[in-house]
Coordinates of C-alpha atoms in Angstrom, one line a residue:
Chain A
M110 CA 28.0 -18.2 -24.2
P111 CA 26.6 -19.5 -20.9
L112 CA 28.8 -19.5 -17.9
D113 CA 29.9 -22.9 -16.7
Y114 CA 29.4 -24.2 -13.1
N115 CA 32.7 -22.9 -11.7
E116 CA 32.4 -19.4 -13.3
R117 CA 28.8 -19.1 -11.9
M118 CA 29.6 -20.3 -8.3
P119 CA 31.6 -17.5 -7.1
A120 CA 28.9 -14.9 -8.0
A121 CA 26.1 -17.0 -6.4
E122 CA 28.3 -17.3 -3.3
K123 CA 28.9 -13.6 -3.2
T124 CA 25.1 -13.0 -3.6
L125 CA 24.4 -15.3 -0.7
D126 CA 26.9 -13.6 1.5
E127 CA 25.5 -10.1 0.6
I128 CA 22.1 -11.3 1.6
L129 CA 23.2 -12.7 4.8
A130 CA 25.3 -9.6 5.8
L131 CA 22.1 -7.3 4.8
A132 CA 19.8 -9.5 6.7
A133 CA 22.0 -9.6 9.8
A134 CA 22.6 -5.9 9.6
H135 CA 18.8 -4.7 8.9
F136 CA 17.2 -7.1 11.7
K137 CA 20.2 -6.7 14.1
V138 CA 21.1 -10.3 14.3
P139 CA 24.9 -11.3 14.5
R140 CA 26.2 -12.3 11.0
E141 CA 27.7 -15.4 12.4
K142 CA 24.4 -16.6 13.7
L143 CA 23.1 -16.9 10.3
A144 CA 23.6 -19.9 8.0
P145 CA 22.8 -20.3 4.3
D146 CA 20.2 -23.2 4.8
D147 CA 18.6 -21.5 7.9
D148 CA 15.0 -20.8 7.7
F149 CA 15.1 -16.9 7.7
F150 CA 11.7 -16.5 9.2
K151 CA 12.9 -18.3 12.4
S152 CA 16.5 -17.1 12.4
L153 CA 15.6 -13.5 11.9
G154 CA 12.4 -13.8 13.9
I155 CA 10.4 -11.9 11.3
D156 CA 6.8 -11.6 10.5
S157 CA 5.0 -11.2 7.2
L158 CA 5.4 -7.4 7.2
Q159 CA 9.2 -7.6 7.9
T160 CA 9.5 -10.2 5.2
L161 CA 8.3 -7.5 2.6
D162 CA 10.6 -5.0 4.2
L163 CA 13.5 -7.6 3.5
L164 CA 12.4 -8.0 -0.1
T165 CA 12.4 -4.4 -0.5
K166 CA 15.8 -4.0 0.9
L167 CA 17.1 -6.8 -1.4
E168 CA 15.7 -5.3 -4.5
N169 CA 17.1 -1.8 -3.7
H170 CA 20.6 -3.5 -2.8
F171 CA 20.8 -5.7 -6.0
H172 CA 18.8 -3.3 -8.2
I173 CA 16.4 -5.8 -9.4
E174 CA 12.7 -6.4 -9.4
L175 CA 11.7 -9.7 -7.7
P176 CA 7.9 -10.6 -7.9
D177 CA 6.8 -11.9 -4.4
Y178 CA 5.1 -14.8 -6.0
E179 CA 8.5 -16.1 -7.0
L180 CA 9.1 -16.2 -3.4
Q181 CA 6.2 -18.3 -2.3
G182 CA 7.4 -21.4 -0.4
V183 CA 11.0 -19.9 -0.1
S184 CA 12.3 -19.7 3.5
D185 CA 15.9 -20.4 3.4
F186 CA 18.8 -18.0 2.4
R187 CA 20.4 -20.3 -0.3
T188 CA 17.1 -20.6 -2.3
L189 CA 16.4 -16.9 -1.8
A190 CA 20.0 -16.2 -3.1
G191 CA 19.2 -18.5 -6.3
K192 CA 16.2 -16.4 -7.0
I193 CA 17.9 -13.2 -6.9
Q194 CA 21.0 -14.5 -9.0
A195 CA 18.8 -15.5 -11.7
R196 CA 17.6 -11.6 -12.0
L197 CA 21.2 -10.2 -11.7
Chain B
M66 CA -12.7 21.5 13.5
K67 CA -9.2 22.3 13.0
Q68 CA -7.7 19.6 15.2
F69 CA -8.9 16.2 16.0
T70 CA -7.2 13.3 17.8
G71 CA -9.0 9.8 17.1
Q72 CA -8.2 6.2 17.7
A73 CA -7.4 5.6 14.0
L74 CA -6.3 9.0 12.8
S75 CA -5.6 12.5 13.8
W76 CA -5.3 15.9 12.0
D77 CA -4.2 19.4 12.7
V78 CA -3.1 22.4 10.7
N79 CA 0.3 23.7 10.5
G80 CA 0.2 27.1 8.9
S81 CA -1.9 26.4 5.8
V82 CA -1.2 22.8 5.6
I83 CA -3.5 20.2 6.9
Q84 CA -1.6 16.9 8.3
L85 CA -3.7 13.8 8.6
A86 CA -1.8 11.0 10.5
L87 CA -2.9 7.4 10.5
H88 CA -1.9 5.6 13.8
R89 CA -3.8 2.5 14.3
E90 CA -2.0 -0.7 15.0
P91 CA -0.8 -3.1 13.3
C92 CA -0.9 -1.2 10.0
N93 CA -3.8 1.3 9.7
E94 CA -6.2 -1.2 8.5
L95 CA -9.4 0.7 7.1
G96 CA -12.5 -0.6 9.0
S97 CA -15.6 0.9 10.4
L98 CA -13.7 2.9 12.9
A99 CA -11.2 4.5 10.6
L100 CA -14.2 5.2 8.2
K101 CA -16.0 6.9 10.8
E102 CA -13.2 9.1 11.7
F103 CA -12.5 9.8 7.9
E104 CA -16.1 10.9 7.5
K105 CA -15.5 13.3 10.7
F106 CA -12.5 14.7 8.8
V107 CA -14.5 15.1 5.4
S108 CA -17.2 17.0 7.3
S109 CA -14.6 19.3 8.4
L110 CA -13.0 19.9 5.1
D111 CA -15.2 22.7 3.8
A112 CA -14.1 25.0 6.7
L113 CA -10.4 23.7 6.4
E114 CA -10.3 24.5 2.8
E115 CA -11.0 28.0 3.4
T116 CA -7.7 28.5 5.2
S117 CA -5.4 25.9 3.9
H118 CA -3.9 25.3 0.6
A119 CA -2.4 21.6 1.0
L120 CA -3.1 18.3 2.9
I121 CA -0.5 15.7 3.7
I122 CA -1.7 12.2 4.7
Y123 CA 1.0 10.1 6.3
S124 CA 1.4 7.3 8.8
E125 CA 3.0 7.4 12.2
L126 CA 3.4 3.6 12.4
K127 CA 6.7 2.0 11.5
S128 CA 5.0 -0.9 9.8
G129 CA 3.9 1.3 6.8
F130 CA 1.3 3.6 5.4
C131 CA -1.8 1.4 5.3
A132 CA -2.1 -2.2 4.9
G133 CA -5.7 -1.8 3.3
A134 CA -9.2 -2.9 4.2
D135 CA -9.8 -4.4 7.7
L136 CA -10.4 -7.9 6.3
R137 CA -10.8 -9.5 9.9
E138 CA -13.6 -7.2 10.5
L139 CA -15.0 -7.9 7.1
Y140 CA -14.8 -11.5 7.6
T141 CA -16.2 -11.5 11.3
R142 CA -19.1 -9.2 10.2
S143 CA -20.0 -11.1 7.1
R144 CA -20.1 -14.5 8.8
S145 CA -22.5 -13.5 11.5
M146 CA -25.2 -12.6 9.1
E147 CA -27.3 -13.8 5.9
K148 CA -25.4 -13.6 2.7
S149 CA -27.8 -10.9 1.2
S150 CA -27.4 -8.8 4.3
A151 CA -23.6 -9.2 4.3
V152 CA -23.5 -8.0 0.6
E153 CA -25.8 -5.0 1.6
G154 CA -23.4 -4.2 4.5
V155 CA -20.4 -4.2 2.2
R156 CA -22.2 -2.0 -0.4
D157 CA -23.1 0.5 2.4
F158 CA -19.3 0.6 3.5
L159 CA -18.2 1.1 0.0
E160 CA -20.6 3.9 -0.8
R161 CA -19.5 5.6 2.4
I162 CA -15.7 5.1 1.8
H163 CA -16.2 6.3 -1.9
R164 CA -17.9 9.4 -0.6
V165 CA -15.0 10.1 1.6
L166 CA -12.2 9.4 -1.0
N167 CA -14.0 11.2 -3.7
R168 CA -14.3 14.2 -1.5
I169 CA -10.6 14.2 -0.8
D170 CA -9.9 13.6 -4.4
S171 CA -11.8 16.7 -5.5
A172 CA -10.6 19.0 -2.6
S173 CA -9.6 22.4 -3.5
L174 CA -6.2 21.8 -1.9
T175 CA -3.2 20.1 -3.3
T176 CA -2.9 16.8 -1.6
V177 CA 0.1 14.7 -0.9
A178 CA 0.3 11.1 0.3
A179 CA 3.8 10.6 2.2
V180 CA 4.0 6.9 2.3
H181 CA 6.6 4.2 3.3
G182 CA 6.4 0.4 4.1
V183 CA 3.4 -1.5 3.4
T184 CA 0.9 0.5 1.0
F185 CA -1.3 -2.2 -0.1
G186 CA -5.0 -2.5 -1.3
G187 CA -7.2 0.1 0.3
G188 CA -4.0 1.8 1.6
F189 CA -2.7 2.1 -2.1
E190 CA -6.1 3.4 -3.0
L191 CA -5.9 6.0 -0.3
A192 CA -2.6 7.2 -1.8
L193 CA -4.1 7.2 -5.3
V194 CA -6.6 9.8 -4.3
C195 CA -4.0 12.2 -3.7
D196 CA -2.5 14.6 -6.2
L197 CA 1.1 13.7 -5.4
I198 CA 2.7 10.5 -4.0
I199 CA 6.0 11.1 -2.1
A200 CA 7.5 7.6 -1.2
D201 CA 10.3 6.6 1.0
K202 CA 12.4 3.7 -0.3
T203 CA 10.9 1.2 1.8
A204 CA 7.6 1.8 0.4
R205 CA 5.9 -1.3 -1.0
F206 CA 2.7 -1.2 -3.2
C207 CA 0.2 -3.9 -4.0
F208 CA -3.3 -4.7 -5.0
P209 CA -3.7 -8.3 -3.6
E210 CA -7.4 -8.5 -3.9
L211 CA -7.6 -10.9 -6.8
R212 CA -6.3 -13.6 -4.4
L213 CA -9.3 -13.3 -2.5
G214 CA -11.6 -13.5 -5.4
L215 CA -12.4 -9.8 -5.5
I216 CA -11.2 -6.6 -7.3
P217 CA -10.1 -3.5 -5.4
G218 CA -13.1 -1.7 -4.0
F219 CA -12.0 1.6 -2.8
G220 CA -11.5 3.1 -6.3
G221 CA -8.4 1.6 -7.2
I222 CA -8.9 0.5 -10.8
P223 CA -10.5 3.8 -12.0
R224 CA -7.8 5.8 -10.4
L225 CA -5.0 3.7 -11.7
K226 CA -6.7 3.9 -15.3
R227 CA -6.8 7.7 -14.7
D228 CA -3.0 7.8 -14.1
L229 CA -1.5 4.7 -16.0
G230 CA -1.7 3.0 -19.1
N231 CA -3.9 0.0 -19.3
A232 CA -1.0 -2.7 -19.8
V233 CA 0.7 -1.6 -16.6
V234 CA -2.8 -1.7 -14.8
R235 CA -3.4 -5.1 -16.0
D236 CA 0.0 -6.2 -14.7
L237 CA -0.6 -4.7 -11.3
L238 CA -4.0 -6.0 -10.9
L239 CA -4.0 -9.6 -12.6
T240 CA -0.7 -10.5 -10.9
G241 CA -1.5 -9.1 -7.5
R242 CA 2.4 -8.7 -7.1
S243 CA 3.8 -6.1 -4.8
F244 CA 6.5 -3.6 -6.1
N245 CA 8.8 -1.1 -4.5
A246 CA 9.1 2.6 -4.7
T247 CA 11.7 2.8 -7.6
K248 CA 9.2 0.6 -9.7
A249 CA 6.3 2.8 -8.7
Q250 CA 8.3 6.0 -9.8
Q251 CA 9.2 4.3 -13.1
I252 CA 5.7 3.6 -14.0
G253 CA 4.7 7.2 -13.1
L254 CA 2.7 6.5 -9.9
V255 CA 5.1 8.2 -7.5
S256 CA 6.5 11.6 -7.8
Q257 CA 9.5 11.5 -5.6
V258 CA 11.5 8.6 -4.0
V259 CA 13.2 9.8 -1.0
G260 CA 15.5 8.1 1.8
E261 CA 14.1 5.9 4.6
G262 CA 12.0 8.3 6.9
E263 CA 12.1 11.2 4.6
A264 CA 8.8 11.2 3.1
L265 CA 7.1 13.4 5.6
R266 CA 9.7 16.0 5.4
V267 CA 9.8 16.2 1.8
A268 CA 6.0 16.3 1.7
R269 CA 6.2 19.3 4.0
A270 CA 8.8 21.0 2.0
T271 CA 6.9 20.2 -1.2
A272 CA 3.6 21.7 0.3
A273 CA 5.6 24.9 1.4
Q274 CA 6.5 25.3 -2.2
L275 CA 3.0 24.8 -3.4
G276 CA 1.9 27.4 -0.9
K277 CA 3.8 30.2 -3.1
F278 CA 1.5 29.7 -6.0
D279 CA -1.8 31.6 -6.7
R280 CA -4.5 29.3 -5.1
Q281 CA -7.2 29.8 -7.6
T282 CA -4.8 28.9 -10.5
A283 CA -3.8 25.8 -8.5
I284 CA -7.6 24.8 -8.0
I285 CA -8.4 25.3 -11.8
A286 CA -5.3 23.6 -12.9
K287 CA -6.2 20.5 -10.5
K288 CA -9.7 20.3 -12.0
F289 CA -8.5 20.5 -15.4
I290 CA -5.9 17.6 -15.1
K291 CA -7.6 15.4 -12.5
P292 CA -11.2 14.6 -13.3
I293 CA -13.0 12.3 -10.9
P294 CA -13.8 8.9 -12.9
Y295 CA -17.4 8.9 -11.3
E296 CA -19.0 6.5 -13.7
D297 CA -16.1 3.7 -13.2
L298 CA -16.2 4.3 -9.5
R299 CA -19.9 3.5 -9.5
R300 CA -19.4 0.3 -11.7
E301 CA -16.6 -0.7 -9.3
I302 CA -19.0 -0.8 -6.4
D303 CA -21.4 -2.9 -8.4
I304 CA -18.7 -5.5 -9.6
F305 CA -17.3 -5.7 -6.1
C306 CA -20.7 -6.7 -4.8
E307 CA -21.3 -9.0 -7.4
L308 CA -18.2 -10.8 -6.9
F309 CA -18.4 -10.6 -3.0
S310 CA -21.8 -12.8 -3.2
R311 CA -19.7 -15.9 -4.2
P312 CA -18.8 -18.5 -1.9
A313 CA -15.1 -18.4 -3.1
V314 CA -14.7 -15.0 -1.4
E315 CA -15.7 -16.3 2.0
E316 CA -13.3 -19.1 1.6
G317 CA -10.4 -16.8 0.5
L318 CA -11.2 -14.3 3.4
K319 CA -11.4 -17.4 5.9
Q320 CA -8.0 -18.5 4.6
F321 CA -6.5 -15.1 5.0
V322 CA -7.9 -14.5 8.4
E323 CA -7.0 -18.0 9.8
S324 CA -3.6 -18.2 8.2
T325 CA -0.9 -18.5 10.6
D326 CA 1.5 -18.6 7.4
A327 CA 4.5 -16.0 7.8
Q328 CA 3.9 -15.1 4.1
P329 CA 0.0 -14.3 4.2
Y330 CA 0.3 -11.3 2.1
L331 CA 2.1 -13.2 -0.7
P332 CA 0.0 -14.7 -3.5

């Protein structure tokens, strides 16, 4: 049976929180300076190669495979978390 | 030549292991300079093979192993000449790089690519030439050529076909998606996945182990299990040049080179 909205939310929030913590640690940005709707290119100050590095880190952390074409146009942490959550 | 320090790459011999390091910013793009230095390496290989049993290819740059062909150089050079001359120039470059890669592929050495970070396009093809690929967990592989209206041109498809099933080759090639070291090991491309920054150390340990075996047996075994797909490699150059002559490619290259998008590698 599919999970209802309330049951799904905590998992999605947890995923988002883990992404923010991982990105902050990896790119040495204070965690409190990152918000879910931030443009991660800007808030992390990363280029295309570092974006791939982040993608690899996220795949390894969540034990998922996330084709990079699914991330085309994705630039905020919340949408990224949604893409990851869909593969967990 | 037992030792060389160039602008794109360097090599030395440690015991009986040749270590070839790539070190050209931003990410070891393979253009005319790297090609010249690879040709220098290959011309020294006969002598090096006499006293060595293994070759390790790795990158000294944090960004990765190699981002592939130097597309900026390709675009700039092609734009400055007639289409037919540009295609001839590309054919000449491909013939030369195929000679280099075929020579490394068929070397009477056990060859190991120690990769990390970006291992894309021509960089992936360089790794595929080697007998073993050892990847650290930051490694990311991709054949993005189709988004430019091309196919890989440095022997990628024939060598993927040598190592993998056709369904996997189609997935990697037709989607142009990138994938990590764990996936690369699952599909059989990578022999060992190691921790971040550990690929070169593990490659050295592997090379040391290989040095304990009878050299002639290793050479015969390699010839038996790793044939060079010469016919497909020739065909690849022809197809690449045929595709390169189309206007869509120039447009794709232009878009790539002039892009200020933070995600230019993403199809």
